[in-house]
PDB file of N, CA and C in Angstrom:
ATOM      1  N   MET A 116    -210.577 194.839   0.576  1.00 68.00           N
ATOM      2  CA  MET A 116    -211.093 194.573   2.100  1.00 68.00           C
ATOM      3  C   MET A 116    -209.587 193.780   2.612  1.00 68.00           C
ATOM      4  N   ALA A 117    -210.057 193.602   3.268  1.00 69.00           N
ATOM      5  CA  ALA A 117    -208.532 193.435   4.663  1.00 69.00           C
ATOM      6  C   ALA A 117    -208.558 191.780   4.374  1.00 69.00           C
ATOM      7  N   ARG A 118    -206.933 191.283   4.020  1.00 66.00           N
ATOM      8  CA  ARG A 118    -206.208 189.978   3.558  1.00 66.00           C
ATOM      9  C   ARG A 118    -207.012 188.749   4.737  1.00 66.00           C
ATOM     10  N   GLU A 119    -207.330 189.107   5.966  1.00 74.00           N
ATOM     11  CA  GLU A 119    -207.663 188.266   7.188  1.00 74.00           C
ATOM     12  C   GLU A 119    -209.432 188.061   6.274  1.00 74.00           C
ATOM     13  N   ARG A 120    -210.026 188.541   6.205  1.00 79.00           N
ATOM     14  CA  ARG A 120    -211.453 188.028   5.745  1.00 79.00           C
ATOM     15  C   ARG A 120    -211.272 186.834   5.691  1.00 79.00           C
ATOM     16  N   SER A 121    -212.445 185.950   5.808  1.00 83.00           N
ATOM     17  CA  SER A 121    -212.608 184.489   5.177  1.00 83.00           C
ATOM     18  C   SER A 121    -213.268 184.595   4.038  1.00 83.00           C
ATOM     19  N   PHE A 122    -213.117 183.153   3.297  1.00 82.00           N
ATOM     20  CA  PHE A 122    -213.834 183.239   1.088  1.00 82.00           C
ATOM     21  C   PHE A 122    -215.233 183.696   1.593  1.00 82.00           C
ATOM     22  N   GLU A 123    -215.965 182.489   3.138  1.00 86.00           N
ATOM     23  CA  GLU A 123    -217.111 182.891   2.942  1.00 86.00           C
ATOM     24  C   GLU A 123    -218.144 184.376   3.166  1.00 86.00           C
ATOM     25  N   ALA A 124    -216.812 185.258   4.278  1.00 89.00           N
ATOM     26  CA  ALA A 124    -217.103 186.022   4.655  1.00 89.00           C
ATOM     27  C   ALA A 124    -216.726 187.244   3.681  1.00 89.00           C
ATOM     28  N   ILE A 125    -216.058 187.487   2.658  1.00 85.00           N
ATOM     29  CA  ILE A 125    -216.137 188.276   1.382  1.00 85.00           C
ATOM     30  C   ILE A 125    -217.560 187.942   0.702  1.00 85.00           C
ATOM     31  N   LYS A 126    -217.539 186.468   0.677  1.00 87.00           N
ATOM     32  CA  LYS A 126    -218.659 185.859  -0.287  1.00 87.00           C
ATOM     33  C   LYS A 126    -220.602 186.649   0.852  1.00 87.00           C
ATOM     34  N   ASP A 127    -220.558 186.751   1.502  1.00 91.00           N
ATOM     35  CA  ASP A 127    -221.607 187.530   2.251  1.00 91.00           C
ATOM     36  C   ASP A 127    -221.829 188.573   1.820  1.00 91.00           C
ATOM     37  N   ILE A 128    -220.571 189.553   2.601  1.00 90.00           N
ATOM     38  CA  ILE A 128    -220.385 190.881   1.683  1.00 90.00           C
ATOM     39  C   ILE A 128    -220.508 190.818   0.145  1.00 90.00           C
ATOM     40  N   ILE A 129    -220.745 191.169  -0.557  1.00 88.00           N
ATOM     41  CA  ILE A 129    -220.780 190.829  -2.217  1.00 88.00           C
ATOM     42  C   ILE A 129    -222.323 190.766  -2.154  1.00 88.00           C
ATOM     43  N   LYS A 130    -223.252 189.090  -1.710  1.00 91.00           N
ATOM     44  CA  LYS A 130    -224.117 189.239  -1.540  1.00 91.00           C
ATOM     45  C   LYS A 130    -224.730 190.334  -0.872  1.00 91.00           C
ATOM     46  N   SER A 131    -224.877 190.931   0.158  1.00 94.00           N
ATOM     47  CA  SER A 131    -225.851 191.816   0.339  1.00 94.00           C
ATOM     48  C   SER A 131    -225.532 193.279  -0.784  1.00 94.00           C
ATOM     49  N   ILE A 132    -224.529 193.757  -0.956  1.00 92.00           N
ATOM     50  CA  ILE A 132    -223.610 194.673  -2.053  1.00 92.00           C
ATOM     51  C   ILE A 132    -225.089 194.003  -3.201  1.00 92.00           C
ATOM     52  N   ARG A 133    -225.330 193.473  -4.087  1.00 91.00           N
ATOM     53  CA  ARG A 133    -225.414 192.512  -4.803  1.00 91.00           C
ATOM     54  C   ARG A 133    -226.897 193.125  -4.743  1.00 91.00           C
ATOM     55  N   LYS A 134    -227.346 192.657  -3.052  1.00 95.00           N
ATOM     56  CA  LYS A 134    -228.720 192.886  -3.279  1.00 95.00           C
ATOM     57  C   LYS A 134    -229.437 194.878  -2.575  1.00 95.00           C
ATOM     58  N   GLU A 135    -228.245 194.898  -1.785  1.00 95.00           N
ATOM     59  CA  GLU A 135    -228.373 196.465  -2.191  1.00 95.00           C
ATOM     60  C   GLU A 135    -228.599 197.283  -3.458  1.00 95.00           C
ATOM     61  N   LYS A 136    -227.827 196.413  -4.231  1.00 94.00           N
ATOM     62  CA  LYS A 136    -227.773 197.658  -5.643  1.00 94.00           C
ATOM     63  C   LYS A 136    -226.698 198.434  -5.028  1.00 94.00           C
ATOM     64  N   ILE A 137    -225.474 198.370  -4.720  1.00 93.00           N
ATOM     65  CA  ILE A 137    -225.425 199.257  -4.846  1.00 93.00           C
ATOM     66  C   ILE A 137    -223.756 198.958  -5.739  1.00 93.00           C
ATOM     67  N   GLU A 138    -223.186 200.666  -6.025  1.00 91.00           N
ATOM     68  CA  GLU A 138    -221.825 199.666  -6.698  1.00 91.00           C
ATOM     69  C   GLU A 138    -220.542 200.176  -6.247  1.00 91.00           C
ATOM     70  N   CYS A 139    -220.353 199.698  -6.158  1.00 89.00           N
ATOM     71  CA  CYS A 139    -218.555 199.602  -5.897  1.00 89.00           C
ATOM     72  C   CYS A 139    -218.065 198.112  -6.511  1.00 89.00           C
ATOM     73  N   GLU A 140    -216.533 198.344  -6.640  1.00 86.00           N
ATOM     74  CA  GLU A 140    -215.970 197.130  -6.894  1.00 86.00           C
ATOM     75  C   GLU A 140    -214.967 196.578  -4.995  1.00 86.00           C
ATOM     76  N   ILE A 141    -215.093 195.457  -5.820  1.00 82.00           N
ATOM     77  CA  ILE A 141    -214.767 194.629  -4.252  1.00 82.00           C
ATOM     78  C   ILE A 141    -213.116 194.377  -4.698  1.00 82.00           C
ATOM     79  N   GLU A 142    -212.169 194.546  -3.377  1.00 79.00           N
ATOM     80  CA  GLU A 142    -210.927 193.182  -4.154  1.00 79.00           C
ATOM     81  C   GLU A 142    -210.335 193.239  -2.596  1.00 79.00           C
ATOM     82  N   THR A 143    -209.679 191.544  -2.879  1.00 74.00           N
ATOM     83  CA  THR A 143    -208.980 191.382  -1.990  1.00 74.00           C
ATOM     84  C   THR A 143    -208.243 190.504  -2.188  1.00 74.00           C
ATOM     85  N   PHE A 144    -207.042 190.669  -1.507  1.00 68.00           N
ATOM     86  CA  PHE A 144    -205.647 189.384  -1.887  1.00 68.00           C
ATOM     87  C   PHE A 144    -206.039 188.318  -1.200  1.00 68.00           C
ATOM     88  N   ILE A 145    -205.295 187.634  -1.721  1.00 63.00           N
ATOM     89  CA  ILE A 145    -205.583 185.632  -1.967  1.00 63.00           C
ATOM     90  C   ILE A 145    -204.769 185.469  -1.976  1.00 63.00           C
ATOM     91  N   HIS A 146    -203.076 185.385  -1.537  1.00 57.00           N
ATOM     92  CA  HIS A 146    -202.252 185.472  -1.720  1.00 57.00           C
ATOM     93  C   HIS A 146    -200.924 186.071  -1.527  1.00 57.00           C
ATOM     94  N   GLY A 147    -199.428 186.266  -1.141  1.00 57.00           N
ATOM     95  CA  GLY A 147    -198.831 186.949  -1.059  1.00 57.00           C
ATOM     96  C   GLY A 147    -197.898 186.772   0.360  1.00 57.00           C
ATOM     97  N   ALA A 148    -197.111 187.847   0.792  1.00 58.00           N
ATOM     98  CA  ALA A 148    -196.850 187.794   1.928  1.00 58.00           C
ATOM     99  C   ALA A 148    -197.480 188.135   3.144  1.00 58.00           C
ATOM    100  N   MET A 149    -196.755 187.390   4.258  1.00 55.00           N
ATOM    101  CA  MET A 149    -197.970 187.122   5.748  1.00 55.00           C
ATOM    102  C   MET A 149    -197.633 188.187   6.938  1.00 55.00           C
ATOM    103  N   CYS A 150    -198.020 189.332   7.205  1.00 60.00           N
ATOM    104  CA  CYS A 150    -196.570 189.815   7.872  1.00 60.00           C
ATOM    105  C   CYS A 150    -197.299 189.379   8.942  1.00 60.00           C
ATOM    106  N   VAL A 151    -195.984 189.877   9.932  1.00 58.00           N
ATOM    107  CA  VAL A 151    -197.074 188.993  11.643  1.00 58.00           C
ATOM    108  C   VAL A 151    -197.410 190.422  11.870  1.00 58.00           C
ATOM    109  N   SER A 152    -197.822 191.476  11.295  1.00 61.00           N
ATOM    110  CA  SER A 152    -198.098 192.498  12.106  1.00 61.00           C
ATOM    111  C   SER A 152    -199.582 192.474  11.862  1.00 61.00           C
ATOM    112  N   LEU A 153    -200.215 193.321  11.884  1.00 59.00           N
ATOM    113  CA  LEU A 153    -201.281 193.662  11.710  1.00 59.00           C
ATOM    114  C   LEU A 153    -201.642 194.154  10.267  1.00 59.00           C
ATOM    115  N   SER A 154    -202.283 193.285   9.921  1.00 57.00           N
ATOM    116  CA  SER A 154    -202.618 193.808   8.055  1.00 57.00           C
ATOM    117  C   SER A 154    -202.422 195.838   7.535  1.00 57.00           C
ATOM    118  N   GLY A 155    -200.786 196.056   7.572  1.00 57.00           N
ATOM    119  CA  GLY A 155    -201.255 197.714   6.962  1.00 57.00           C
ATOM    120  C   GLY A 155    -200.633 198.375   7.874  1.00 57.00           C
ATOM    121  N   ARG A 156    -200.270 197.521   9.038  1.00 64.00           N
ATOM    122  CA  ARG A 156    -199.898 198.786  10.456  1.00 64.00           C
ATOM    123  C   ARG A 156    -198.085 198.063  10.513  1.00 64.00           C
ATOM    124  N   CYS A 157    -198.041 197.755   9.872  1.00 72.00           N
ATOM    125  CA  CYS A 157    -196.603 197.319  10.353  1.00 72.00           C
ATOM    126  C   CYS A 157    -195.658 198.385  10.337  1.00 72.00           C
ATOM    127  N   PHE A 158    -194.824 198.921  11.991  1.00 79.00           N
ATOM    128  CA  PHE A 158    -193.178 198.851  12.134  1.00 79.00           C
ATOM    129  C   PHE A 158    -191.937 198.576  12.394  1.00 79.00           C
ATOM    130  N   LEU A 159    -192.102 197.205  12.280  1.00 81.00           N
ATOM    131  CA  LEU A 159    -190.529 196.911  12.049  1.00 81.00           C
ATOM    132  C   LEU A 159    -189.079 197.573  11.318  1.00 81.00           C
ATOM    133  N   SER A 160    -190.170 197.708  10.217  1.00 82.00           N
ATOM    134  CA  SER A 160    -189.347 197.332   9.203  1.00 82.00           C
ATOM    135  C   SER A 160    -188.799 198.580   8.969  1.00 82.00           C
ATOM    136  N   SER A 161    -189.711 199.849   9.601  1.00 84.00           N
ATOM    137  CA  SER A 161    -189.560 201.742   9.698  1.00 84.00           C
ATOM    138  C   SER A 161    -188.321 201.783  10.684  1.00 84.00           C
ATOM    139  N   TYR A 162    -189.109 200.685  12.152  1.00 83.00           N
ATOM    140  CA  TYR A 162    -187.924 201.166  13.244  1.00 83.00           C
ATOM    141  C   TYR A 162    -186.543 200.555  12.411  1.00 83.00           C
ATOM    142  N   ALA A 163    -186.774 199.474  12.715  1.00 84.00           N
ATOM    143  CA  ALA A 163    -185.309 198.652  12.414  1.00 84.00           C
ATOM    144  C   ALA A 163    -184.591 199.398  11.489  1.00 84.00           C
ATOM    145  N   PHE A 164    -185.070 199.297   9.547  1.00 88.00           N
ATOM    146  CA  PHE A 164    -183.746 199.895   9.034  1.00 88.00           C
ATOM    147  C   PHE A 164    -184.073 200.893   7.592  1.00 88.00           C
ATOM    148  N   SER A 165    -185.591 201.983   9.050  1.00 90.00           N
ATOM    149  CA  SER A 165    -186.138 202.847   8.236  1.00 90.00           C
ATOM    150  C   SER A 165    -186.366 202.850   6.283  1.00 90.00           C
ATOM    151  N   LYS A 166    -187.063 201.932   6.505  1.00 88.00           N
ATOM    152  CA  LYS A 166    -187.820 201.121   4.984  1.00 88.00           C
ATOM    153  C   LYS A 166    -189.479 201.226   6.254  1.00 88.00           C
ATOM    154  N   SER A 167    -189.857 202.112   5.802  1.00 83.00           N
ATOM    155  CA  SER A 167    -191.548 202.051   5.558  1.00 83.00           C
ATOM    156  C   SER A 167    -192.381 200.580   5.505  1.00 83.00           C
ATOM    157  N   ALA A 168    -192.537 199.729   5.700  1.00 77.00           N
ATOM    158  CA  ALA A 168    -193.522 199.132   5.003  1.00 77.00           C
ATOM    159  C   ALA A 168    -194.839 199.582   4.670  1.00 77.00           C
ATOM    160  N   ASN A 169    -195.313 200.439   5.363  1.00 73.00           N
ATOM    161  CA  ASN A 169    -196.432 201.243   5.011  1.00 73.00           C
ATOM    162  C   ASN A 169    -195.592 202.004   4.149  1.00 73.00           C
ATOM    163  N   ARG A 170    -195.325 202.121   3.438  1.00 79.00           N
ATOM    164  CA  ARG A 170    -195.129 203.264   2.421  1.00 79.00           C
ATOM    165  C   ARG A 170    -193.912 202.448   0.792  1.00 79.00           C
ATOM    166  N   GLY A 171    -194.565 200.739   1.174  1.00 79.00           N
ATOM    167  CA  GLY A 171    -194.382 200.224  -0.210  1.00 79.00           C
ATOM    168  C   GLY A 171    -192.537 199.604   0.431  1.00 79.00           C
ATOM    169  N   LYS A 172    -191.459 200.055   0.834  1.00 84.00           N
ATOM    170  CA  LYS A 172    -190.741 199.666   1.316  1.00 84.00           C
ATOM    171  C   LYS A 172    -189.900 198.369   2.430  1.00 84.00           C
ATOM    172  N   CYS A 173    -191.199 198.072   2.180  1.00 83.00           N
ATOM    173  CA  CYS A 173    -190.618 196.333   3.034  1.00 83.00           C
ATOM    174  C   CYS A 173    -189.394 195.346   3.315  1.00 83.00           C
ATOM    175  N   VAL A 174    -188.405 195.406   3.905  1.00 84.00           N
ATOM    176  CA  VAL A 174    -187.473 194.829   3.775  1.00 84.00           C
ATOM    177  C   VAL A 174    -187.782 193.175   4.610  1.00 84.00           C
ATOM    178  N   GLN A 175    -188.762 193.097   5.164  1.00 80.00           N
ATOM    179  CA  GLN A 175    -189.685 191.889   5.846  1.00 80.00           C
ATOM    180  C   GLN A 175    -189.095 191.498   6.931  1.00 80.00           C
ATOM    181  N   PRO A 176    -188.349 192.072   7.582  1.00 79.00           N
ATOM    182  CA  PRO A 176    -187.899 191.789   8.917  1.00 79.00           C
ATOM    183  C   PRO A 176    -188.072 190.895   9.756  1.00 79.00           C
ATOM    184  N   CYS A 177    -189.651 190.713   9.649  1.00 75.00           N
ATOM    185  CA  CYS A 177    -190.963 189.200  10.018  1.00 75.00           C
ATOM    186  C   CYS A 177    -190.119 187.774   9.245  1.00 75.00           C
ATOM    187  N   ARG A 178    -189.764 187.763   8.182  1.00 76.00           N
ATOM    188  CA  ARG A 178    -188.434 186.411   7.420  1.00 76.00           C
ATOM    189  C   ARG A 178    -187.565 185.925   8.316  1.00 76.00           C
ATOM    190  N   ARG A 179    -186.772 187.102   8.452  1.00 77.00           N
ATOM    191  CA  ARG A 179    -185.851 186.563   9.145  1.00 77.00           C
ATOM    192  C   ARG A 179    -185.728 185.385  11.010  1.00 77.00           C
ATOM    193  N   LYS A 180    -184.580 185.173  10.692  1.00 76.00           N
ATOM    194  CA  LYS A 180    -184.145 183.956  11.566  1.00 76.00           C
ATOM    195  C   LYS A 180    -183.568 184.671  13.047  1.00 76.00           C
ATOM    196  N   TYR A 181    -184.712 184.610  14.236  1.00 71.00           N
ATOM    197  CA  TYR A 181    -184.474 185.537  15.392  1.00 71.00           C
ATOM    198  C   TYR A 181    -184.194 184.529  16.371  1.00 71.00           C
ATOM    199  N   LEU A 182    -183.944 184.958  17.204  1.00 71.00           N
ATOM    200  CA  LEU A 182    -183.269 184.423  18.945  1.00 71.00           C
ATOM    201  C   LEU A 182    -183.918 184.642  19.749  1.00 71.00           C
ATOM    202  N   ILE A 183    -184.945 184.528  20.188  1.00 68.00           N
ATOM    203  CA  ILE A 183    -186.471 185.688  21.113  1.00 68.00           C
ATOM    204  C   ILE A 183    -186.208 184.637  22.431  1.00 68.00           C
ATOM    205  N   THR A 184    -185.525 185.155  23.754  1.00 69.00           N
ATOM    206  CA  THR A 184    -185.854 184.524  25.453  1.00 69.00           C
ATOM    207  C   THR A 184    -186.472 185.352  25.582  1.00 69.00           C
ATOM    208  N   ASP A 185    -186.914 184.843  26.536  1.00 68.00           N
ATOM    209  CA  ASP A 185    -187.480 185.690  28.233  1.00 68.00           C
ATOM    210  C   ASP A 185    -186.404 185.700  28.770  1.00 68.00           C
ATOM    211  N   LEU A 186    -185.673 186.198  29.569  1.00 71.00           N
ATOM    212  CA  LEU A 186    -185.289 186.360  30.485  1.00 71.00           C
ATOM    213  C   LEU A 186    -185.251 185.602  31.665  1.00 71.00           C
ATOM    214  N   GLU A 187    -186.472 186.043  32.049  1.00 73.00           N
ATOM    215  CA  GLU A 187    -187.161 185.141  33.655  1.00 73.00           C
ATOM    216  C   GLU A 187    -187.446 183.839  33.247  1.00 73.00           C
ATOM    217  N   GLU A 188    -188.530 184.260  32.248  1.00 69.00           N
ATOM    218  CA  GLU A 188    -188.562 182.475  31.730  1.00 69.00           C
ATOM    219  C   GLU A 188    -187.894 181.588  30.694  1.00 69.00           C
ATOM    220  N   LYS A 189    -186.946 181.212  30.569  1.00 70.00           N
ATOM    221  CA  LYS A 189    -185.661 180.861  30.815  1.00 70.00           C
ATOM    222  C   LYS A 189    -186.438 179.147  29.526  1.00 70.00           C
ATOM    223  N   GLY A 190    -188.064 178.313  29.857  1.00 69.00           N
ATOM    224  CA  GLY A 190    -188.194 177.534  28.784  1.00 69.00           C
ATOM    225  C   GLY A 190    -189.777 177.815  28.338  1.00 69.00           C
ATOM    226  N   ASN A 191    -189.873 179.449  28.095  1.00 63.00           N
ATOM    227  CA  ASN A 191    -190.775 180.201  27.494  1.00 63.00           C
ATOM    228  C   ASN A 191    -190.257 180.702  25.926  1.00 63.00           C
ATOM    229  N   LYS A 192    -189.873 179.569  24.709  1.00 60.00           N
ATOM    230  CA  LYS A 192    -189.884 180.283  23.475  1.00 60.00           C
ATOM    231  C   LYS A 192    -190.662 180.685  22.958  1.00 60.00           C
ATOM    232  N   TYR A 193    -192.364 181.007  22.603  1.00 58.00           N
ATOM    233  CA  TYR A 193    -193.368 181.701  22.620  1.00 58.00           C
ATOM    234  C   TYR A 193    -193.790 182.766  22.927  1.00 58.00           C
ATOM    235  N   ILE A 194    -193.034 183.972  23.554  1.00 57.00           N
ATOM    236  CA  ILE A 194    -193.095 185.359  24.087  1.00 57.00           C
ATOM    237  C   ILE A 194    -193.722 185.613  23.396  1.00 57.00           C
ATOM    238  N   LEU A 195    -193.763 185.925  21.730  1.00 57.00           N
ATOM    239  CA  LEU A 195    -194.304 187.121  21.279  1.00 57.00           C
ATOM    240  C   LEU A 195    -195.834 186.314  20.518  1.00 57.00           C
ATOM    241  N   GLY A 196    -196.014 184.772  20.483  1.00 57.00           N
ATOM    242  CA  GLY A 196    -196.981 184.486  20.278  1.00 57.00           C
ATOM    243  C   GLY A 196    -198.538 185.023  20.786  1.00 57.00           C
ATOM    244  N   LYS A 197    -199.146 185.471  20.025  1.00 53.00           N
ATOM    245  CA  LYS A 197    -200.862 185.445  20.625  1.00 53.00           C
ATOM    246  C   LYS A 197    -201.243 184.845  21.887  1.00 53.00           C
ATOM    247  N   ASP A 198    -201.494 183.034  21.010  1.00 52.00           N
ATOM    248  CA  ASP A 198    -201.557 182.260  22.296  1.00 52.00           C
ATOM    249  C   ASP A 198    -200.961 182.197  23.271  1.00 52.00           C
ATOM    250  N   TYR A 199    -199.502 182.499  23.007  1.00 52.00           N
ATOM    251  CA  TYR A 199    -198.920 182.373  24.431  1.00 52.00           C
ATOM    252  C   TYR A 199    -198.518 182.927  25.763  1.00 52.00           C
ATOM    253  N   ILE A 200    -198.980 183.994  25.129  1.00 53.00           N
ATOM    254  CA  ILE A 200    -198.987 185.872  25.969  1.00 53.00           C
ATOM    255  C   ILE A 200    -199.087 185.017  27.177  1.00 53.00           C
ATOM    256  N   ARG A 201    -199.540 185.112  28.281  1.00 55.00           N
ATOM    257  CA  ARG A 201    -199.546 184.841  29.275  1.00 55.00           C
ATOM    258  C   ARG A 201    -199.913 186.197  30.425  1.00 55.00           C
ATOM    259  N   ILE A 202    -201.372 186.488  30.172  1.00 55.00           N
ATOM    260  CA  ILE A 202    -201.970 188.304  30.702  1.00 55.00           C
ATOM    261  C   ILE A 202    -201.968 188.093  31.891  1.00 55.00           C
ATOM    262  N   TYR A 203    -203.085 187.086  32.022  1.00 52.00           N
ATOM    263  CA  TYR A 203    -203.841 186.914  33.219  1.00 52.00           C
ATOM    264  C   TYR A 203    -202.723 186.297  33.940  1.00 52.00           C
ATOM    265  N   GLU A 204    -201.786 185.948  34.190  1.00 62.00           N
ATOM    266  CA  GLU A 204    -200.343 185.267  34.883  1.00 62.00           C
ATOM    267  C   GLU A 204    -200.145 186.155  35.031  1.00 62.00           C
ATOM    268  N   ARG A 205    -199.812 187.181  35.125  1.00 60.00           N
ATOM    269  CA  ARG A 205    -198.684 187.907  34.414  1.00 60.00           C
ATOM    270  C   ARG A 205    -200.032 189.336  35.574  1.00 60.00           C
ATOM    271  N   ILE A 206    -200.902 189.583  35.369  1.00 56.00           N
ATOM    272  CA  ILE A 206    -201.758 190.390  36.301  1.00 56.00           C
ATOM    273  C   ILE A 206    -202.080 189.759  37.628  1.00 56.00           C
ATOM    274  N   PHE A 207    -202.129 188.437  37.804  1.00 58.00           N
ATOM    275  CA  PHE A 207    -202.604 187.796  39.092  1.00 58.00           C
ATOM    276  C   PHE A 207    -201.963 186.284  39.095  1.00 58.00           C
ATOM    277  N   PRO A 208    -200.547 186.283  39.418  1.00 65.00           N
ATOM    278  CA  PRO A 208    -199.491 185.768  39.851  1.00 65.00           C
ATOM    279  C   PRO A 208    -200.050 184.649  40.574  1.00 65.00           C
ATOM    280  N   GLY A 209    -199.757 183.251  40.123  1.00 69.00           N
ATOM    281  CA  GLY A 209    -199.742 182.197  41.560  1.00 69.00           C
ATOM    282  C   GLY A 209    -201.377 182.468  41.670  1.00 69.00           C
ATOM    283  N   ASP A 210    -202.482 182.573  40.495  1.00 59.00           N
ATOM    284  CA  ASP A 210    -204.404 182.549  40.891  1.00 59.00           C
ATOM    285  C   ASP A 210    -204.474 181.488  39.416  1.00 59.00           C
ATOM    286  N   THR A 211    -203.597 180.666  38.913  1.00 54.00           N
ATOM    287  CA  THR A 211    -203.980 179.595  37.366  1.00 54.00           C
ATOM    288  C   THR A 211    -204.294 178.574  38.152  1.00 54.00           C
TER     289      THR A 211
END
């Protein structure tokens, strides 16, 4: 089960399984490395270091310190953050 599932969602799934009398085991991770990539789909380690995270060889490049700057927007320090990707502004400039 994906680690992104909330505890409440996991409990609901288990209740449904028991109600339907389905025989299966549930496994989820409750701690460990938190990858910046989508769970199980990290390609950064493979691309940068030829060590595939999807084959258990991750060198955890996501934990290193980087200096990332946007050449066009000098003050934007969050160019990779999901909450700061201003797609609307890029599609409709000046319409905010």
